[in-house]
mmCIF file of N, CA and C in Angstrom:
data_model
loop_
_atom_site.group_PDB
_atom_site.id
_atom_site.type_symbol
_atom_site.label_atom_id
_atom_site.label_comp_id
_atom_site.label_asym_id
_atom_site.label_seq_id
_atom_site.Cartn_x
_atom_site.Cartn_y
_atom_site.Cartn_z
ATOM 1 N N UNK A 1 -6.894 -12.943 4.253
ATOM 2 C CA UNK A 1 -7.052 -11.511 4.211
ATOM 3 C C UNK A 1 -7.977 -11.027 5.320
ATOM 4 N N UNK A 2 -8.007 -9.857 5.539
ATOM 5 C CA UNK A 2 -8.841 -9.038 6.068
ATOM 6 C C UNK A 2 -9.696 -8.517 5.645
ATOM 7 N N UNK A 3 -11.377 -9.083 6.408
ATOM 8 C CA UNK A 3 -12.710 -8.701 6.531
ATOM 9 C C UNK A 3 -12.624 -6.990 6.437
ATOM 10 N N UNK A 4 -13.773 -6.388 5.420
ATOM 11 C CA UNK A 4 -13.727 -5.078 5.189
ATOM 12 C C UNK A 4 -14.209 -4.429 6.126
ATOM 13 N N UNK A 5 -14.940 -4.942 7.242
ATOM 14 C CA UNK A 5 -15.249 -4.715 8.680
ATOM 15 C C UNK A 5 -13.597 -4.082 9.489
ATOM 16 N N UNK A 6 -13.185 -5.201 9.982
ATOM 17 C CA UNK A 6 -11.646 -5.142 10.322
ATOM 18 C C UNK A 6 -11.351 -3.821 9.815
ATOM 19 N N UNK A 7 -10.634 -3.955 8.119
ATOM 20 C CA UNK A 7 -9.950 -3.088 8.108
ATOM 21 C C UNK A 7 -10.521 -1.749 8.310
ATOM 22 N N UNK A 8 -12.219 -1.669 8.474
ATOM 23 C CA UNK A 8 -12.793 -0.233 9.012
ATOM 24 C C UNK A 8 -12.672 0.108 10.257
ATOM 25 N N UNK A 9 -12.578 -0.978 11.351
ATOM 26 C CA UNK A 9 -12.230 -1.254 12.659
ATOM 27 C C UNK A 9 -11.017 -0.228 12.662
ATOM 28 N N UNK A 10 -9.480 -0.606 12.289
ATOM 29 C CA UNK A 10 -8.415 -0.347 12.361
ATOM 30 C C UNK A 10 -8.158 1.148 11.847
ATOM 31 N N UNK A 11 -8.815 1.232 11.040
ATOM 32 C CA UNK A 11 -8.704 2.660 10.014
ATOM 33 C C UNK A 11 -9.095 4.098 11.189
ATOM 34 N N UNK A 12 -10.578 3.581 12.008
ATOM 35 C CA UNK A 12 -11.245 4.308 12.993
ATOM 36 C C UNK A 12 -10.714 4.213 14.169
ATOM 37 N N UNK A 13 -9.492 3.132 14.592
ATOM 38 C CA UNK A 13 -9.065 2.686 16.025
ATOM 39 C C UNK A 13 -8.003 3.975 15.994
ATOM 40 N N UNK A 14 -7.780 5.126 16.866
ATOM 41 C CA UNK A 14 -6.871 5.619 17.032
ATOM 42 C C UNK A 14 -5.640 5.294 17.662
ATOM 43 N N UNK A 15 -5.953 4.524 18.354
ATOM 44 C CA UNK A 15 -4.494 3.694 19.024
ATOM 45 C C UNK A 15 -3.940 2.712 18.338
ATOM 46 N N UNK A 16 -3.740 2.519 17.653
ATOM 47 C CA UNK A 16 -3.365 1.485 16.255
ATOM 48 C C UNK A 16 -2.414 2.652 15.689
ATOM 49 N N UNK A 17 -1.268 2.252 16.049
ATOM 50 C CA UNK A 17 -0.578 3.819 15.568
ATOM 51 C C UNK A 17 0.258 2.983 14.042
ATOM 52 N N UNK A 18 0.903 1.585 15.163
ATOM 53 C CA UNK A 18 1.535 0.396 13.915
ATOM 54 C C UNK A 18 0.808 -0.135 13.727
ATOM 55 N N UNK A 19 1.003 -1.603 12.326
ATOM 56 C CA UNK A 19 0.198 -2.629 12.075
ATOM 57 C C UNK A 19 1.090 -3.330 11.427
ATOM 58 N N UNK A 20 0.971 -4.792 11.795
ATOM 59 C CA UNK A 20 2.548 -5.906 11.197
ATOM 60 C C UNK A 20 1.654 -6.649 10.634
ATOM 61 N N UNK A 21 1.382 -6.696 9.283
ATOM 62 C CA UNK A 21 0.969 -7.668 8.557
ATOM 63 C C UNK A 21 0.809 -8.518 7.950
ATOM 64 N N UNK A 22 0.764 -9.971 8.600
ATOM 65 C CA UNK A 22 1.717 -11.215 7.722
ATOM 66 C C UNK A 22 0.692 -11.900 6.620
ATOM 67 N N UNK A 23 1.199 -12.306 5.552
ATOM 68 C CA UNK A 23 0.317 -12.207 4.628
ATOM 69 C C UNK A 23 0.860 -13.783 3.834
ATOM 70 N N UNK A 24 -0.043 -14.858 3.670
ATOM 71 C CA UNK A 24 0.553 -15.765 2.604
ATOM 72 C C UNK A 24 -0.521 -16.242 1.489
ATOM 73 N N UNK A 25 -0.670 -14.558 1.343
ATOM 74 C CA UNK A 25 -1.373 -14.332 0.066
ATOM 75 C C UNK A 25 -0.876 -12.986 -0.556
ATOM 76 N N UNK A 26 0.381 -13.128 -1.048
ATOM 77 C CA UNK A 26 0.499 -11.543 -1.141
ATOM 78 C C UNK A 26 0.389 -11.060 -2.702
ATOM 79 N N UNK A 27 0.089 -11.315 -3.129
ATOM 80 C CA UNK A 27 -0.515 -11.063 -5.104
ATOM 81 C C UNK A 27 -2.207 -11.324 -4.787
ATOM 82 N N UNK A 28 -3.295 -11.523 -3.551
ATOM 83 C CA UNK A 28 -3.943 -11.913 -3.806
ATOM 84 C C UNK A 28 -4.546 -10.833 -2.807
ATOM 85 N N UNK A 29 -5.362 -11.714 -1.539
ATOM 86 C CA UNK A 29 -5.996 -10.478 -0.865
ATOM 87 C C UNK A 29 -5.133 -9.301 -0.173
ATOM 88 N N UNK A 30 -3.714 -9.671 0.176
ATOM 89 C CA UNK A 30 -3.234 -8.614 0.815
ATOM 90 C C UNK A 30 -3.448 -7.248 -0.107
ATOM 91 N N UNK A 31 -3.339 -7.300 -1.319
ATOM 92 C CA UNK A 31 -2.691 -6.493 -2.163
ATOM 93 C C UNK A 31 -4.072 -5.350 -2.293
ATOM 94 N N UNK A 32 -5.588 -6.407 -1.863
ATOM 95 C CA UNK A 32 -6.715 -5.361 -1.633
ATOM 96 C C UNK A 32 -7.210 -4.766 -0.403
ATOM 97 N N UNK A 33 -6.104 -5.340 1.062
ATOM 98 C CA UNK A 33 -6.364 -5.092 2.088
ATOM 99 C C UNK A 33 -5.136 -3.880 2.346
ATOM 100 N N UNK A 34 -4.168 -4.023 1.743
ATOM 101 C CA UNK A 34 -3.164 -2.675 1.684
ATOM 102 C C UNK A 34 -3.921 -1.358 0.615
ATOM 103 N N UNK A 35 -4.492 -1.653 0.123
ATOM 104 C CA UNK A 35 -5.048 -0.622 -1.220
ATOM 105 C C UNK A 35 -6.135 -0.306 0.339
ATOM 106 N N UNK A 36 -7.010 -0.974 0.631
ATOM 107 C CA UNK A 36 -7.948 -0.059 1.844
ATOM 108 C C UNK A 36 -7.218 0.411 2.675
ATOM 109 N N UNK A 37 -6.553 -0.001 3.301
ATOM 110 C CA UNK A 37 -5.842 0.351 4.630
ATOM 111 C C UNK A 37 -5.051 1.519 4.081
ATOM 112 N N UNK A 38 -4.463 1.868 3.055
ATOM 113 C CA UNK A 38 -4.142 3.024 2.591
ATOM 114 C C UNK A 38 -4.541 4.432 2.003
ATOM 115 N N UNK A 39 -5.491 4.000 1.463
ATOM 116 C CA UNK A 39 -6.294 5.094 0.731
ATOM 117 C C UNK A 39 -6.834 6.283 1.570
ATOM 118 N N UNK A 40 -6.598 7.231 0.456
ATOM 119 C CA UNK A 40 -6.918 8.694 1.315
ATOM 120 C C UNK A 40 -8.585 8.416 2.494
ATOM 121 N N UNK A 41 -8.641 8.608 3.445
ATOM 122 C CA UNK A 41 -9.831 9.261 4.342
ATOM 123 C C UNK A 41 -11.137 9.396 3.318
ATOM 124 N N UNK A 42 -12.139 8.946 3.155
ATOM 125 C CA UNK A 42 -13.741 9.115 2.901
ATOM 126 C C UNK A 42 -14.377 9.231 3.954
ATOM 127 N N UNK A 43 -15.378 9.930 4.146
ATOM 128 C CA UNK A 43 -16.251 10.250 5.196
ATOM 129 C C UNK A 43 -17.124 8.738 4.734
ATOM 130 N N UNK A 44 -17.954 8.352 4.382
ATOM 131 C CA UNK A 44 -18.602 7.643 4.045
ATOM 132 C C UNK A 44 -18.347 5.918 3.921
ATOM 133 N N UNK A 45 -17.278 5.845 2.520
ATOM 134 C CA UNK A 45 -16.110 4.530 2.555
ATOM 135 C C UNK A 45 -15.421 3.983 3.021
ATOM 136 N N UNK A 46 -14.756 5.178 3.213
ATOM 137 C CA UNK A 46 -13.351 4.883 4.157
ATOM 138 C C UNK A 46 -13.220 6.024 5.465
ATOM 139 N N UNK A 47 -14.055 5.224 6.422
ATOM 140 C CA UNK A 47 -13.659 6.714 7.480
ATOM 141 C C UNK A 47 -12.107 6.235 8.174
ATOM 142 N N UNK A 48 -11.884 7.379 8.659
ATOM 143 C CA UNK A 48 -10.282 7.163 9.716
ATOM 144 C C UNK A 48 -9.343 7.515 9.018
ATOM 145 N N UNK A 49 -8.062 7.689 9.585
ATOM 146 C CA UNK A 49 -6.772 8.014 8.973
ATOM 147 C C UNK A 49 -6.323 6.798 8.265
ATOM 148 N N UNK A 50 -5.460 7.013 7.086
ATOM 149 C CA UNK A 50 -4.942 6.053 6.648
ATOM 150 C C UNK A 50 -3.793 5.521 6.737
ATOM 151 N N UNK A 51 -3.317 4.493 6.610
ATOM 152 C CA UNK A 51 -1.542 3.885 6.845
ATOM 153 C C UNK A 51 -1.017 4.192 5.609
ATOM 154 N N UNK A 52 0.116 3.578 5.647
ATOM 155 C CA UNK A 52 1.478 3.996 5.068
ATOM 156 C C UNK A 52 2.442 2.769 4.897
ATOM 157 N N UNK A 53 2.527 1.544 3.735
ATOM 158 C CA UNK A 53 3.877 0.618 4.219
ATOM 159 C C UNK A 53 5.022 1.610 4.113
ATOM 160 N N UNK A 54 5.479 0.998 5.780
ATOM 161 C CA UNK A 54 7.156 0.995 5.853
ATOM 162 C C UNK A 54 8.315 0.331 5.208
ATOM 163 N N UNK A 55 8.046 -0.760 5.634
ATOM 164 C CA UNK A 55 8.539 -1.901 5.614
ATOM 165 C C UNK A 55 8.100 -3.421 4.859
ATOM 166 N N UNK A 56 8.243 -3.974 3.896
ATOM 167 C CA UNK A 56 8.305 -5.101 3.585
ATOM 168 C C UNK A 56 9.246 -6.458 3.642
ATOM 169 N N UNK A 57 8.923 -7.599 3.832
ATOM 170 C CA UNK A 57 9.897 -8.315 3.770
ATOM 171 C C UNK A 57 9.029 -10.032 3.513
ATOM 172 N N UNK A 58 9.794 -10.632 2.239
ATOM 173 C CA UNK A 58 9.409 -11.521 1.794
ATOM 174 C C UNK A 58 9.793 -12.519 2.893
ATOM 175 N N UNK A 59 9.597 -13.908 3.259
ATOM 176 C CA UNK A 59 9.917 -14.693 4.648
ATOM 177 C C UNK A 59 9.701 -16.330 3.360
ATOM 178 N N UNK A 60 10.792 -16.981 3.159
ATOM 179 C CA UNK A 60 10.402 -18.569 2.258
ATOM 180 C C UNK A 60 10.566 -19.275 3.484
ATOM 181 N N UNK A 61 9.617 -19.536 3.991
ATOM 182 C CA UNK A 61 9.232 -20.631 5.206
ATOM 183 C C UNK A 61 8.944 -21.987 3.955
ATOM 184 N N UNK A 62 8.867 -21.654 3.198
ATOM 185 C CA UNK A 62 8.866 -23.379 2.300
ATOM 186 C C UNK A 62 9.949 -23.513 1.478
ATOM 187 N N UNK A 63 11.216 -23.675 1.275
ATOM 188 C CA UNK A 63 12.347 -23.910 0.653
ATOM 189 C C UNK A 63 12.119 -25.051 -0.469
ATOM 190 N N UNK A 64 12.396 -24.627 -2.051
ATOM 191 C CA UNK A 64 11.939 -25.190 -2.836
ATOM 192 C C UNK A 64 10.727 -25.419 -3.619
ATOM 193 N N UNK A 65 9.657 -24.481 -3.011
ATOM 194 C CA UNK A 65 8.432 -24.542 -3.589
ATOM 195 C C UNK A 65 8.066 -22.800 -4.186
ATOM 196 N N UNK A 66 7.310 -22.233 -4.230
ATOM 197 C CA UNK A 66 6.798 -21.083 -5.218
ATOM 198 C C UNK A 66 6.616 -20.347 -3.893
ATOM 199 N N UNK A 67 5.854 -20.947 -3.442
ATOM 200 C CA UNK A 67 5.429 -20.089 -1.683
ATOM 201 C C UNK A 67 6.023 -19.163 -1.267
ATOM 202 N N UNK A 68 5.306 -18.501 -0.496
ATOM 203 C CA UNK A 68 6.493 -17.183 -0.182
ATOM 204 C C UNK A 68 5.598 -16.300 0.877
ATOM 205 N N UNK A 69 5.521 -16.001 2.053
ATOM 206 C CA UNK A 69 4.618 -15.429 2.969
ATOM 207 C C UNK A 69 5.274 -14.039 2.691
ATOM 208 N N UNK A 70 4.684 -12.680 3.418
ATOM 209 C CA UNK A 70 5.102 -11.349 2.983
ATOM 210 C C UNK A 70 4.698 -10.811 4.430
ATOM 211 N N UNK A 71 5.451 -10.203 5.165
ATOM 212 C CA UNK A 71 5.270 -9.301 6.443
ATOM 213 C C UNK A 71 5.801 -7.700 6.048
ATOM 214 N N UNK A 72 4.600 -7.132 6.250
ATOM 215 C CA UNK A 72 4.494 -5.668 6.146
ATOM 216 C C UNK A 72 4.584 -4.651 6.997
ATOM 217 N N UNK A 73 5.547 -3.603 7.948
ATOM 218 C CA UNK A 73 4.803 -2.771 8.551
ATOM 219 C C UNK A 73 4.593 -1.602 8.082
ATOM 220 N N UNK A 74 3.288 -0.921 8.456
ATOM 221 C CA UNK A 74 2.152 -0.351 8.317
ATOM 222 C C UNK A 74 2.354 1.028 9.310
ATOM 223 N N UNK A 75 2.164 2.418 9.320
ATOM 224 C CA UNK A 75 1.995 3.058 10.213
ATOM 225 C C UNK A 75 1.698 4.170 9.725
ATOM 226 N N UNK A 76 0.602 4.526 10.846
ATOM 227 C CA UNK A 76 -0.441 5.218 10.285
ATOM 228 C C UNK A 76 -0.049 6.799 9.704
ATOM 229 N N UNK A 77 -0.661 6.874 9.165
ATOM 230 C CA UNK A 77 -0.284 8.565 8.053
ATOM 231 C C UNK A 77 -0.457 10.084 8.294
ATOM 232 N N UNK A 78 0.100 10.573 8.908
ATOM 233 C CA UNK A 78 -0.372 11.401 10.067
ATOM 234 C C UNK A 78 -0.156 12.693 9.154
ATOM 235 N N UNK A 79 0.206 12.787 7.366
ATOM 236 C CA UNK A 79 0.524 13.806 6.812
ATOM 237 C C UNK A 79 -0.709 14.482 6.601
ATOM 238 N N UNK A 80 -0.502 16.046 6.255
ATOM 239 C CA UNK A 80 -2.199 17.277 5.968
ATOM 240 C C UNK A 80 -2.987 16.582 5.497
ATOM 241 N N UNK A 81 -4.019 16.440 6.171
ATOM 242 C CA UNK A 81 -5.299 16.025 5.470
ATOM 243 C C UNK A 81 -5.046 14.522 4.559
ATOM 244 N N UNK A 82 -4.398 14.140 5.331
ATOM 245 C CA UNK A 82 -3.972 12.348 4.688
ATOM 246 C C UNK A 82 -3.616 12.884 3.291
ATOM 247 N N UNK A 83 -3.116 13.584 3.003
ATOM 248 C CA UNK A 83 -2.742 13.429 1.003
ATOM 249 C C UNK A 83 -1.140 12.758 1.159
ATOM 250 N N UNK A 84 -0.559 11.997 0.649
ATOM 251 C CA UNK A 84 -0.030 11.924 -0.008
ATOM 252 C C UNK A 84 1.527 12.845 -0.119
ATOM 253 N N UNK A 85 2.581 12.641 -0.437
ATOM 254 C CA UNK A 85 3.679 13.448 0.272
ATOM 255 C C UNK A 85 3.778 14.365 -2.110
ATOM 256 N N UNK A 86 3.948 15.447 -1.982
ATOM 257 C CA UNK A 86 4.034 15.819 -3.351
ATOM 258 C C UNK A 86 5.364 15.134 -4.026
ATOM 259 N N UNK A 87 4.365 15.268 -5.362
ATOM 260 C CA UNK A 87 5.657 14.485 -6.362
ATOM 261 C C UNK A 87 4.985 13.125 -6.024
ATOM 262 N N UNK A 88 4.766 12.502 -5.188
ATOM 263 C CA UNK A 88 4.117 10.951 -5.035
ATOM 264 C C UNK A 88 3.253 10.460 -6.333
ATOM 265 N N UNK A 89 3.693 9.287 -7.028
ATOM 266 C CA UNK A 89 3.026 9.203 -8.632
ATOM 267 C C UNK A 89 3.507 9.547 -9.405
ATOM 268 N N UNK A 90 4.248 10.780 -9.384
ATOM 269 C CA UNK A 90 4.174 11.599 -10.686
ATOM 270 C C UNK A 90 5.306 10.334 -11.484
ATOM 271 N N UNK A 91 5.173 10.779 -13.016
ATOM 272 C CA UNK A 91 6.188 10.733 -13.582
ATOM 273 C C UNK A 91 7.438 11.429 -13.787
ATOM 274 N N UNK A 92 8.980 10.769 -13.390
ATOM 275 C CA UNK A 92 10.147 11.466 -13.581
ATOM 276 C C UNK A 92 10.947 10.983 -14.600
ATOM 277 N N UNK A 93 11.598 12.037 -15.351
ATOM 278 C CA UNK A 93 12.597 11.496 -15.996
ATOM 279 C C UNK A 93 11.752 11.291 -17.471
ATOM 280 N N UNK A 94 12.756 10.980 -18.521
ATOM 281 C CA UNK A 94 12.373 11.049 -19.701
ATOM 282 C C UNK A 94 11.218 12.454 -20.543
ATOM 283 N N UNK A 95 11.196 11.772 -21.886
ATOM 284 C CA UNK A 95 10.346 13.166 -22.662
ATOM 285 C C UNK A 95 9.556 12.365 -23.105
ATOM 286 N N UNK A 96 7.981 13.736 -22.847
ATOM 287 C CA UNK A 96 7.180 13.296 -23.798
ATOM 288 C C UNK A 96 7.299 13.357 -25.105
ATOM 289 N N UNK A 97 6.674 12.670 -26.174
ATOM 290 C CA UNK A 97 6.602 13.408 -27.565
ATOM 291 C C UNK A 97 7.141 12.489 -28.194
ATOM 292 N N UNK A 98 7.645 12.151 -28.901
ATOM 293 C CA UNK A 98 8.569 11.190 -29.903
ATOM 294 C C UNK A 98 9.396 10.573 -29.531
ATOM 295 N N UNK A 99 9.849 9.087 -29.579
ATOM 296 C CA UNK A 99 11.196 8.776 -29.199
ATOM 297 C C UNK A 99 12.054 8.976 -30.614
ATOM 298 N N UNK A 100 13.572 9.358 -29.947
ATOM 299 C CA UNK A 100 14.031 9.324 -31.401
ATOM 300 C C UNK A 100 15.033 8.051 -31.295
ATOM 301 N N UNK A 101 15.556 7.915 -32.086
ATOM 302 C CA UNK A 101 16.328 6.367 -32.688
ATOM 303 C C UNK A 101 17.826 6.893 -32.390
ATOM 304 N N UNK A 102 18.881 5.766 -32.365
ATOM 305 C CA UNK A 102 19.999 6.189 -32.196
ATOM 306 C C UNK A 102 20.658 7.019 -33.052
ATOM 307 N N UNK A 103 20.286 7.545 -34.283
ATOM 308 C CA UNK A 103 20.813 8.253 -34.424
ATOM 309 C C UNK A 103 20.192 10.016 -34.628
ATOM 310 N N UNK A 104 19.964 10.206 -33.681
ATOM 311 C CA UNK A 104 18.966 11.344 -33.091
ATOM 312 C C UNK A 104 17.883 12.130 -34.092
ATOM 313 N N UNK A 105 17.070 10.751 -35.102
ATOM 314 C CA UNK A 105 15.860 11.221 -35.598
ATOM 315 C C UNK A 105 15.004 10.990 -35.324
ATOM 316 N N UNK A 106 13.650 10.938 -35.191
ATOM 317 C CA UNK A 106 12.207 10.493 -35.108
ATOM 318 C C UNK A 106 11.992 9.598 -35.825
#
């Protein structure tokens, strides 16, 4: 993974527009080096613009074993004030309140 230095490096580098990230840890540190490298702008925490995965793609360079390396690209987030595109998160689909049973009671 990537030193929390680094990823402050990259966050503040304006010419870093992409970032290809090969990872053969990907349930482990990648998963806290994509959570920084993403997160909205902090003046303080997190200075700089934040990225965005594009692209993922799993790579089994070990055939037959569990292993599994993960290459990511990354590019940086150039939306208002780094938020987030709307609707992003939300919940769709379904009702709150009761489920009812098949034959349409509670």
């Amino acid at each position: 993974g990537l030193h929390r230095r680094v990823v402050r490096e990259l966050r503040t580098c304006d010419a870093v527009k992409r970032l290809v990230y090969v990872s053969c840890n990907p349930t482990g540190s990648f998963v806290e080096n994509a959570v920084a490298l993403c997160r909205r702008e902090h003046k303080t925490s997190r200075p700089g613009r934040p990225f965005r995965p594009i692209k993922a793609i799993p790579v089994d360079l070990f055939p037959h074993t569990d292993h599994c390396e993960l290459v990511v690209l990354f590019e940086r987030y150039d939306g208002p004030s780094a938020v987030p595109p709307a609707g992003a998160g939300k919940r769709r689909g379904g009702r709150r309140g009761k489920n009812k049973n098949e034959n349409g009671k509670a």
